[in-house]
Amino acid sequence: MDLILCHTTADFDALGAAVGLTRLLPGSKIVLTGGAHPPVRDFLALHRDEYALIERRSVNPKKIRSLTVVDTQYRDRLGKAAEWLDLPQIKEIIVYDHHLEQHGDIPATKFHISDVGATTTLIVEELQKRQISLSVAEATAMALGIHVDTGSLTYDHATSRDALALGWLMQQGASLSVVAEYVEPGLSPQLQQLLSDALDNLQYLCIRGYTLAWVRLKTNAFVPGLSSLASELMELTEIDALLLANEYPLGENDSRLTVIGRSRIPGVNLNQIFQPLGGGGHSQATSLNLRGVDFQEILNQLLKGLKAQVPHPPTARDLMSSPVRTIRPETTIEQAQRILLRYGHSGLSVVDAQGKLVGIISRRDIDIALHHGFSHAPVKGYMTINLKTITPDTTLPEIESLMVTYDIGRLPVLENGQLVGIVTRTDVLRELHQQNDGELGAPTTAREWGLGAIGRWGDGEKGKGGEESVEIPALSQLRDRLAPKLWELLTKASAQAKQRGWHLYLVGGAVRDLLLAKEASGTLLIQDIDLVVDGFHKAADVGAGVELAKALQQLYPAARLEIHGAFQTAALLWHKDPELDSLWVDIATARTEFYPYPAANPEVEASSIRQDLYRRDFTINALALRLTPPRAGKLLDFFGGLLDLQAKQIRVLHANSFIEDPTRIYRGVRFAVRFGFNIEQQTEEYIRYAINSGVYDRTTRENSKAPALQTRLKAELKHILEAPYWKPALQLLADLGALQCIHPTLKLDEELWRQLRLLERCLLRFDPEQSLITHWQMRLEAIIAHLTPEYRAKVAKNLQMQEDSIERLQNFAQTQAEVKETLPTCQRPSQVVKLLRRYDLPTLILIALHSSRTIRRQIWHYLTVWANVQPILNGNDLKKLGYKPGPQYRQMLDDLLAATLDGEIKDRTEAEKFLAQHYAQ
């Protein structure tokens, strides 16, 4: 007998999961181990015969072969059926659950646990995978399980996987009328009376902007449906967290206490608070049952844990952009409009000569002034002067209230009368959105992403939709994932920044690679680390990044320090360090940038972390992980980078991104091929538009310097051409038309592709250890050599290649013609050697790529055979034979080599005779 066990007081999720499992485990039976919620009981009163339900008392324990437990990991929630877990003949115990953070005591042989809204969802996914159809009754019971446990997809722990599961159940015929009847069954008369009592006796506590409430209800016996009562209380009172206790007698001197916990406070995990007392559930919905305890003592313990977890609300200091772009009252409307255009702002703060805030002017104000022809008027005539301001310590709820009450889009932040930052409506909305999604490592974030890797999975189980998902680790998990010495370095950097009152962030590719890493092995040593210091809220200057780098070098004297003043950055470099290997750590002050013209080097100015991330190339590289407290571990994702990581796509941040910097095209291709991602459709359209617009040609004609088409382009080509995936990357560049960035006429046609394949054979044969030729550079030379002769040297110089490469490409047409004309006339091997040894290996390879098969074979034979032949005698032998040292030695040895190559001499005796005949002593 194979049994499926629902926990005591079974809810619809337990029932729905069990019903689905009867289709996955044909012949199995469902056992309700101890009662059911009132709506479930009412539902089964009508529909019991539709499902394979049996009474616990009708089970013969000796005939049980396997047990499958749903919606719990604790044996005490199985009532008397828990005794079956210890039966000796049972070889398999399987647990299906969605309470990720619980670690129960059921001795399961296999776990299927994922952070979804309902256990039923896991069963639906397995049914879909096996293509098993359901009856209407089965689909309805399972749909009820998901609807009730996710609040019809409105609870915070609901995920997209639950929505997809519900959609499939509807396709299977789930009855929506039945679902509607039992999802909102209403409160029973007894619960309605208890609701009235609870509202009269509810006690409140306000802490850090959140309202906590608790109530104690006394009844004569157990009351089913208390969870519905708790939900109703939360809705009616709009409190943020609730502890609902029900105490009832069991005997003369005994009683039972049931506590239901509910919370909608971001960062609060009720499961962690309830678990030490033997309870459990979700982070936002939990319960516990205790016997013979003091209510006040339990309440105090739960409240203490709850208050400790209530987060400090973000303040203006956390939200604001700093420093603030300001103008003077005399600035003209036209000048203000240009500043808005340059920096992409929607408004500007106006300050007097002493730096005191006197007004704010919005883009709308400027647009109206321009419309009426007042472009030369000063902004003081149009700015708003009746300002609402805040301090750095103003909390988010206070900020939100000010914006809503006065319909204000931006609030200046003043400290000691000086403007230190500005909070916009966008900043507030972004923070509220992040709170709803949860912070890095918080359960809501993990749920949103369908992350199984954080919990325990059965064999072969993966994340969302059966596909592998991106894991979002908490800060503690990052510590376990990184090499210890690298984590130690980040910790020391964080301590140095905190000591100075700054925020420190790990940004860009390092964050991306940590999120994409497969395992927390403790050995991940990222070679390139980017750190950003954001300290303007505490009066840091533009040299904050450099100062931090210098402080770190005092702790790591083996590292070399490089400072780049123009870009406000510093770098610490290790070379073959026994612990950090060849680590490169860039440390920069948060900055914004502006391109004076396409393909130029950007002009940078110190700014905030938000603006620093806004200037980056792709969403997956615009992620930042805060390293400093109090919000260490907070992940900043302003542009949907996490979603793009999961969708495996490369998406650009700005429509003009590729026009400003064409190297981003090459970076995007490199990332796409390296990670196996797709370039998002709109991003691809931006690439094609930038290439076809002719902006790059115009830029090079109008400007003497275009670094993004010169040195920086060469750097990107180096990254691509030295990578193992260079071939598909080059093909993708060609498909996008991006090779035009090297030269407008360059195309990856069949001939160039043939030459590059042949080049790989040559490199593998003649320089497998990469000791004679720089392979990526040789590939680039081959690509440039495909251009017509008049462009080759020009392109090589534009990319600032090495002098020998430029010279080789400049002379290549002439060299190729010489070999093509002379080599066919060589009748003897010695003549071939005499001709070809004038050229170095890269030149010969290039000639081979551009020559006929006959010439190619001769060059190949020269490189593999004839070039390795040596004269039978050497200079010492000539001296022993009595020849006086002198210039003739070179000629004598060359003649000996030629005779050897041509087969005229084969040994030492013949060589000596040859010399005697041709050179008198």
Short mmCIF file of N, CA and C in Angstrom, two decimals, residues 164-295:
data_model
loop_
_atom_site.label_atom_id
_atom_site.label_comp_id
_atom_site.label_asym_id
_atom_site.label_seq_id
_atom_site.Cartn_x
_atom_site.Cartn_y
_atom_site.Cartn_z
N LEU A 164 1.49 30.00 -13.74
CA LEU A 164 1.54 29.06 -14.87
C LEU A 164 0.82 27.76 -14.53
N ALA A 165 0.98 27.31 -13.28
CA ALA A 165 0.30 26.07 -12.86
C ALA A 165 -1.21 26.25 -12.89
N LEU A 166 -1.70 27.40 -12.41
CA LEU A 166 -3.14 27.67 -12.44
C LEU A 166 -3.66 27.71 -13.87
N GLY A 167 -2.90 28.32 -14.76
CA GLY A 167 -3.32 28.37 -16.16
C GLY A 167 -3.49 26.98 -16.74
N TRP A 168 -2.56 26.08 -16.42
CA TRP A 168 -2.65 24.70 -16.93
C TRP A 168 -3.85 23.99 -16.34
N LEU A 169 -4.13 24.21 -15.05
CA LEU A 169 -5.28 23.56 -14.42
C LEU A 169 -6.59 24.05 -15.05
N MET A 170 -6.63 25.32 -15.43
CA MET A 170 -7.82 25.82 -16.12
C MET A 170 -7.97 25.11 -17.47
N GLN A 171 -6.86 24.87 -18.15
CA GLN A 171 -6.92 24.13 -19.41
C GLN A 171 -7.44 22.71 -19.18
N GLN A 172 -7.17 22.16 -17.99
CA GLN A 172 -7.64 20.81 -17.68
C GLN A 172 -9.11 20.78 -17.25
N GLY A 173 -9.73 21.97 -17.15
CA GLY A 173 -11.16 22.01 -16.87
C GLY A 173 -11.54 22.36 -15.45
N ALA A 174 -10.63 22.92 -14.65
CA ALA A 174 -10.95 23.29 -13.28
C ALA A 174 -12.18 24.18 -13.24
N SER A 175 -13.11 23.88 -12.35
CA SER A 175 -14.38 24.61 -12.25
C SER A 175 -14.18 25.91 -11.50
N LEU A 176 -14.30 27.03 -12.19
CA LEU A 176 -14.09 28.33 -11.55
C LEU A 176 -15.22 28.66 -10.58
N SER A 177 -16.42 28.19 -10.86
CA SER A 177 -17.53 28.46 -9.94
C SER A 177 -17.31 27.77 -8.60
N VAL A 178 -16.79 26.54 -8.64
CA VAL A 178 -16.50 25.83 -7.39
C VAL A 178 -15.35 26.50 -6.66
N VAL A 179 -14.33 26.89 -7.42
CA VAL A 179 -13.19 27.59 -6.80
C VAL A 179 -13.67 28.85 -6.11
N ALA A 180 -14.52 29.65 -6.78
CA ALA A 180 -15.01 30.90 -6.21
C ALA A 180 -15.79 30.65 -4.93
N GLU A 181 -16.54 29.54 -4.90
CA GLU A 181 -17.37 29.24 -3.73
C GLU A 181 -16.53 28.96 -2.50
N TYR A 182 -15.39 28.28 -2.67
CA TYR A 182 -14.61 27.86 -1.51
C TYR A 182 -13.40 28.75 -1.23
N VAL A 183 -13.00 29.55 -2.19
CA VAL A 183 -11.89 30.46 -1.92
C VAL A 183 -12.32 31.55 -0.95
N GLU A 184 -13.54 32.06 -1.09
CA GLU A 184 -14.06 33.08 -0.19
C GLU A 184 -15.33 32.54 0.50
N PRO A 185 -15.17 31.59 1.39
CA PRO A 185 -16.35 30.98 2.00
C PRO A 185 -17.01 31.86 3.05
N GLY A 186 -16.34 32.96 3.46
CA GLY A 186 -16.89 33.80 4.51
C GLY A 186 -16.63 33.19 5.88
N LEU A 187 -16.75 34.00 6.92
CA LEU A 187 -16.50 33.52 8.27
C LEU A 187 -17.75 32.87 8.85
N SER A 188 -17.54 31.79 9.59
CA SER A 188 -18.65 31.13 10.27
C SER A 188 -19.18 32.05 11.36
N PRO A 189 -20.40 31.81 11.87
CA PRO A 189 -20.92 32.66 12.96
C PRO A 189 -19.98 32.73 14.15
N GLN A 190 -19.34 31.61 14.48
CA GLN A 190 -18.42 31.62 15.61
C GLN A 190 -17.22 32.53 15.32
N LEU A 191 -16.66 32.44 14.11
CA LEU A 191 -15.53 33.29 13.75
C LEU A 191 -15.93 34.75 13.65
N GLN A 192 -17.17 35.02 13.22
CA GLN A 192 -17.64 36.40 13.17
C GLN A 192 -17.70 37.01 14.57
N GLN A 193 -18.14 36.22 15.55
CA GLN A 193 -18.16 36.71 16.93
C GLN A 193 -16.74 36.95 17.44
N LEU A 194 -15.82 36.01 17.08
CA LEU A 194 -14.43 36.17 17.50
C LEU A 194 -13.80 37.39 16.82
N LEU A 195 -14.19 37.68 15.59
CA LEU A 195 -13.68 38.87 14.90
C LEU A 195 -14.09 40.12 15.64
N SER A 196 -15.33 40.16 16.09
CA SER A 196 -15.80 41.32 16.85
C SER A 196 -15.02 41.45 18.15
N ASP A 197 -14.79 40.33 18.83
CA ASP A 197 -14.01 40.36 20.07
C ASP A 197 -12.58 40.82 19.81
N ALA A 198 -12.01 40.33 18.72
CA ALA A 198 -10.62 40.67 18.41
C ALA A 198 -10.48 42.15 18.13
N LEU A 199 -11.44 42.73 17.37
CA LEU A 199 -11.37 44.15 17.06
C LEU A 199 -11.48 45.00 18.32
N ASP A 200 -12.27 44.52 19.31
CA ASP A 200 -12.43 45.27 20.56
C ASP A 200 -11.18 45.19 21.43
N ASN A 201 -10.41 44.10 21.31
CA ASN A 201 -9.30 43.87 22.24
C ASN A 201 -7.92 43.95 21.59
N LEU A 202 -7.89 44.35 20.34
CA LEU A 202 -6.62 44.40 19.61
C LEU A 202 -5.70 45.45 20.25
N GLN A 203 -4.45 45.08 20.48
CA GLN A 203 -3.46 46.00 21.03
C GLN A 203 -2.42 46.32 19.96
N TYR A 204 -1.91 47.55 20.00
CA TYR A 204 -1.04 48.04 18.93
C TYR A 204 0.29 48.51 19.47
N LEU A 205 1.28 48.46 18.58
CA LEU A 205 2.59 49.03 18.87
C LEU A 205 3.16 49.55 17.56
N CYS A 206 3.58 50.81 17.53
CA CYS A 206 4.20 51.38 16.33
C CYS A 206 5.72 51.40 16.51
N ILE A 207 6.43 50.85 15.54
CA ILE A 207 7.88 50.81 15.61
C ILE A 207 8.45 51.01 14.22
N ARG A 208 9.32 52.00 14.09
CA ARG A 208 10.01 52.31 12.83
C ARG A 208 9.05 52.48 11.65
N GLY A 209 7.91 53.06 11.95
CA GLY A 209 6.96 53.34 10.89
C GLY A 209 6.00 52.20 10.59
N TYR A 210 6.12 51.07 11.28
CA TYR A 210 5.24 49.92 11.05
C TYR A 210 4.36 49.70 12.28
N THR A 211 3.15 49.18 12.05
CA THR A 211 2.21 48.92 13.13
C THR A 211 2.12 47.43 13.40
N LEU A 212 2.46 47.02 14.63
CA LEU A 212 2.35 45.64 15.06
C LEU A 212 1.12 45.53 15.97
N ALA A 213 0.41 44.42 15.89
CA ALA A 213 -0.79 44.23 16.70
C ALA A 213 -0.85 42.81 17.22
N TRP A 214 -1.50 42.63 18.35
CA TRP A 214 -1.68 41.29 18.90
C TRP A 214 -2.99 41.24 19.68
N VAL A 215 -3.54 40.07 19.78
CA VAL A 215 -4.79 39.89 20.51
C VAL A 215 -4.84 38.48 21.07
N ARG A 216 -5.46 38.36 22.24
CA ARG A 216 -5.62 37.05 22.90
C ARG A 216 -7.10 36.73 22.97
N LEU A 217 -7.48 35.59 22.39
CA LEU A 217 -8.86 35.14 22.40
C LEU A 217 -8.97 33.87 23.23
N LYS A 218 -10.00 33.79 24.07
CA LYS A 218 -10.23 32.60 24.87
C LYS A 218 -11.53 31.94 24.43
N THR A 219 -11.47 30.65 24.17
CA THR A 219 -12.65 29.90 23.76
C THR A 219 -12.75 28.64 24.62
N ASN A 220 -13.89 27.98 24.52
CA ASN A 220 -14.10 26.77 25.31
C ASN A 220 -13.50 25.53 24.67
N ALA A 221 -13.23 25.62 23.37
CA ALA A 221 -12.69 24.46 22.65
C ALA A 221 -11.94 24.97 21.42
N PHE A 222 -11.31 24.02 20.72
CA PHE A 222 -10.60 24.35 19.49
C PHE A 222 -11.55 24.98 18.48
N VAL A 223 -11.07 26.05 17.82
CA VAL A 223 -11.87 26.73 16.81
C VAL A 223 -11.16 26.60 15.46
N PRO A 224 -11.79 25.90 14.52
CA PRO A 224 -11.15 25.80 13.20
C PRO A 224 -11.31 27.11 12.43
N GLY A 225 -10.35 27.37 11.53
CA GLY A 225 -10.47 28.53 10.66
C GLY A 225 -9.86 29.80 11.21
N LEU A 226 -8.99 29.69 12.22
CA LEU A 226 -8.38 30.88 12.79
C LEU A 226 -7.51 31.63 11.78
N SER A 227 -6.93 30.88 10.81
CA SER A 227 -6.10 31.55 9.79
C SER A 227 -6.94 32.51 8.97
N SER A 228 -8.19 32.14 8.68
CA SER A 228 -9.09 33.04 7.95
C SER A 228 -9.41 34.27 8.79
N LEU A 229 -9.56 34.07 10.09
CA LEU A 229 -9.82 35.19 10.99
C LEU A 229 -8.63 36.16 11.01
N ALA A 230 -7.42 35.61 11.04
CA ALA A 230 -6.22 36.45 11.03
C ALA A 230 -6.14 37.27 9.74
N SER A 231 -6.44 36.63 8.62
CA SER A 231 -6.40 37.35 7.34
C SER A 231 -7.44 38.46 7.31
N GLU A 232 -8.62 38.19 7.85
CA GLU A 232 -9.68 39.20 7.87
C GLU A 232 -9.27 40.39 8.74
N LEU A 233 -8.63 40.12 9.87
CA LEU A 233 -8.16 41.18 10.75
C LEU A 233 -7.13 42.06 10.06
N MET A 234 -6.22 41.42 9.32
CA MET A 234 -5.19 42.17 8.61
C MET A 234 -5.82 43.11 7.58
N GLU A 235 -6.86 42.63 6.90
CA GLU A 235 -7.50 43.44 5.87
C GLU A 235 -8.29 44.60 6.48
N LEU A 236 -9.00 44.33 7.56
CA LEU A 236 -9.87 45.35 8.16
C LEU A 236 -9.08 46.46 8.83
N THR A 237 -7.98 46.11 9.47
CA THR A 237 -7.24 47.09 10.28
C THR A 237 -6.05 47.69 9.56
N GLU A 238 -5.61 47.07 8.44
CA GLU A 238 -4.46 47.53 7.67
C GLU A 238 -3.19 47.60 8.52
N ILE A 239 -3.11 46.73 9.51
CA ILE A 239 -1.89 46.64 10.30
C ILE A 239 -0.81 45.92 9.50
N ASP A 240 0.44 46.05 9.94
CA ASP A 240 1.56 45.48 9.19
C ASP A 240 1.95 44.09 9.67
N ALA A 241 1.68 43.78 10.93
CA ALA A 241 1.99 42.44 11.46
C ALA A 241 1.01 42.12 12.58
N LEU A 242 0.65 40.85 12.69
CA LEU A 242 -0.36 40.44 13.66
C LEU A 242 0.05 39.13 14.33
N LEU A 243 -0.17 39.09 15.65
CA LEU A 243 -0.07 37.84 16.41
C LEU A 243 -1.45 37.57 16.99
N LEU A 244 -2.12 36.53 16.51
CA LEU A 244 -3.46 36.16 16.96
C LEU A 244 -3.35 34.89 17.77
N ALA A 245 -3.69 34.99 19.08
CA ALA A 245 -3.57 33.84 19.98
C ALA A 245 -4.95 33.37 20.40
N ASN A 246 -5.12 32.06 20.40
CA ASN A 246 -6.37 31.45 20.86
C ASN A 246 -6.02 30.42 21.94
N GLU A 247 -6.58 30.62 23.11
CA GLU A 247 -6.31 29.71 24.24
C GLU A 247 -7.60 29.00 24.62
N TYR A 248 -7.54 27.68 24.79
CA TYR A 248 -8.73 26.91 25.18
C TYR A 248 -8.30 25.76 26.07
N PRO A 249 -9.19 25.32 26.95
CA PRO A 249 -8.83 24.28 27.94
C PRO A 249 -8.81 22.89 27.31
N LEU A 250 -7.95 22.04 27.86
CA LEU A 250 -7.91 20.62 27.48
C LEU A 250 -8.38 19.74 28.62
N GLY A 251 -8.31 20.27 29.80
CA GLY A 251 -8.73 19.52 30.99
C GLY A 251 -8.78 20.47 32.16
N GLU A 252 -8.82 19.92 33.34
CA GLU A 252 -8.97 20.75 34.52
C GLU A 252 -7.77 21.66 34.74
N ASN A 253 -6.57 21.13 34.54
CA ASN A 253 -5.36 21.93 34.77
C ASN A 253 -4.47 22.02 33.53
N ASP A 254 -5.06 21.92 32.38
CA ASP A 254 -4.28 21.92 31.15
C ASP A 254 -4.97 22.79 30.11
N SER A 255 -4.19 23.36 29.21
CA SER A 255 -4.74 24.20 28.15
C SER A 255 -3.83 24.15 26.93
N ARG A 256 -4.37 24.58 25.81
CA ARG A 256 -3.59 24.65 24.57
C ARG A 256 -3.64 26.08 24.06
N LEU A 257 -2.49 26.51 23.54
CA LEU A 257 -2.37 27.85 22.97
C LEU A 257 -2.01 27.73 21.50
N THR A 258 -2.83 28.31 20.63
CA THR A 258 -2.54 28.38 19.21
C THR A 258 -2.24 29.85 18.86
N VAL A 259 -1.14 30.07 18.17
CA VAL A 259 -0.78 31.43 17.76
C VAL A 259 -0.63 31.45 16.24
N ILE A 260 -1.36 32.34 15.60
CA ILE A 260 -1.26 32.57 14.16
C ILE A 260 -0.47 33.86 13.94
N GLY A 261 0.52 33.81 13.08
CA GLY A 261 1.31 35.00 12.78
C GLY A 261 1.14 35.42 11.33
N ARG A 262 0.98 36.72 11.11
CA ARG A 262 0.89 37.26 9.77
C ARG A 262 1.73 38.54 9.69
N SER A 263 2.38 38.75 8.56
CA SER A 263 3.20 39.95 8.39
C SER A 263 3.26 40.35 6.93
N ARG A 264 3.32 41.65 6.69
CA ARG A 264 3.62 42.15 5.35
C ARG A 264 4.74 43.20 5.41
N ILE A 265 5.60 43.01 6.40
CA ILE A 265 6.74 43.92 6.56
C ILE A 265 7.93 43.33 5.81
N PRO A 266 8.50 44.06 4.85
CA PRO A 266 9.67 43.54 4.12
C PRO A 266 10.81 43.22 5.07
N GLY A 267 11.43 42.07 4.87
CA GLY A 267 12.58 41.69 5.68
C GLY A 267 12.24 40.93 6.94
N VAL A 268 10.97 40.93 7.36
CA VAL A 268 10.58 40.18 8.57
C VAL A 268 10.30 38.74 8.19
N ASN A 269 10.89 37.81 8.93
CA ASN A 269 10.71 36.38 8.68
C ASN A 269 10.09 35.74 9.90
N LEU A 270 8.76 35.60 9.88
CA LEU A 270 8.04 35.01 11.01
C LEU A 270 8.46 33.58 11.27
N ASN A 271 8.83 32.88 10.22
CA ASN A 271 9.22 31.48 10.38
C ASN A 271 10.41 31.36 11.33
N GLN A 272 11.36 32.28 11.23
CA GLN A 272 12.52 32.25 12.11
C GLN A 272 12.14 32.56 13.55
N ILE A 273 11.10 33.37 13.73
CA ILE A 273 10.66 33.74 15.08
C ILE A 273 9.88 32.59 15.73
N PHE A 274 9.06 31.90 14.94
CA PHE A 274 8.21 30.85 15.47
C PHE A 274 8.94 29.52 15.64
N GLN A 275 9.95 29.26 14.81
CA GLN A 275 10.61 27.95 14.84
C GLN A 275 11.19 27.57 16.19
N PRO A 276 11.88 28.47 16.92
CA PRO A 276 12.43 28.07 18.22
C PRO A 276 11.38 27.58 19.21
N LEU A 277 10.11 27.96 19.00
CA LEU A 277 9.03 27.52 19.88
C LEU A 277 8.30 26.30 19.32
N GLY A 278 8.80 25.78 18.20
CA GLY A 278 8.20 24.59 17.62
C GLY A 278 7.20 24.86 16.53
N GLY A 279 7.04 26.13 16.12
CA GLY A 279 6.11 26.46 15.06
C GLY A 279 6.83 26.53 13.72
N GLY A 280 6.12 27.03 12.72
CA GLY A 280 6.73 27.13 11.41
C GLY A 280 5.73 27.54 10.36
N GLY A 281 6.23 27.73 9.16
CA GLY A 281 5.40 28.13 8.04
C GLY A 281 6.22 28.95 7.07
N HIS A 282 5.61 29.98 6.50
CA HIS A 282 6.29 30.88 5.59
C HIS A 282 6.91 32.04 6.37
N SER A 283 7.66 32.84 5.65
CA SER A 283 8.23 34.01 6.30
C SER A 283 7.15 35.00 6.71
N GLN A 284 6.00 34.99 6.02
CA GLN A 284 4.95 35.97 6.31
C GLN A 284 3.67 35.34 6.84
N ALA A 285 3.65 34.04 7.00
CA ALA A 285 2.46 33.37 7.52
C ALA A 285 2.90 32.12 8.28
N THR A 286 2.72 32.13 9.59
CA THR A 286 3.19 31.01 10.41
C THR A 286 2.17 30.69 11.50
N SER A 287 2.43 29.60 12.19
CA SER A 287 1.56 29.22 13.31
C SER A 287 2.34 28.32 14.25
N LEU A 288 1.83 28.21 15.48
CA LEU A 288 2.41 27.26 16.42
C LEU A 288 1.33 26.82 17.39
N ASN A 289 1.50 25.63 17.96
CA ASN A 289 0.60 25.07 18.96
C ASN A 289 1.41 24.64 20.16
N LEU A 290 1.04 25.16 21.34
CA LEU A 290 1.76 24.84 22.56
C LEU A 290 0.76 24.41 23.63
N ARG A 291 1.27 23.63 24.58
CA ARG A 291 0.40 23.09 25.62
C ARG A 291 0.95 23.45 27.00
N GLY A 292 0.04 23.97 27.85
CA GLY A 292 0.42 24.24 29.22
C GLY A 292 1.49 25.30 29.35
N VAL A 293 1.38 26.41 28.62
CA VAL A 293 2.38 27.47 28.66
C VAL A 293 1.74 28.76 29.13
N ASP A 294 2.59 29.70 29.53
CA ASP A 294 2.12 31.00 29.95
C ASP A 294 2.00 31.91 28.73
N PHE A 295 0.79 32.41 28.49
CA PHE A 295 0.55 33.21 27.30
C PHE A 295 1.45 34.43 27.24
#
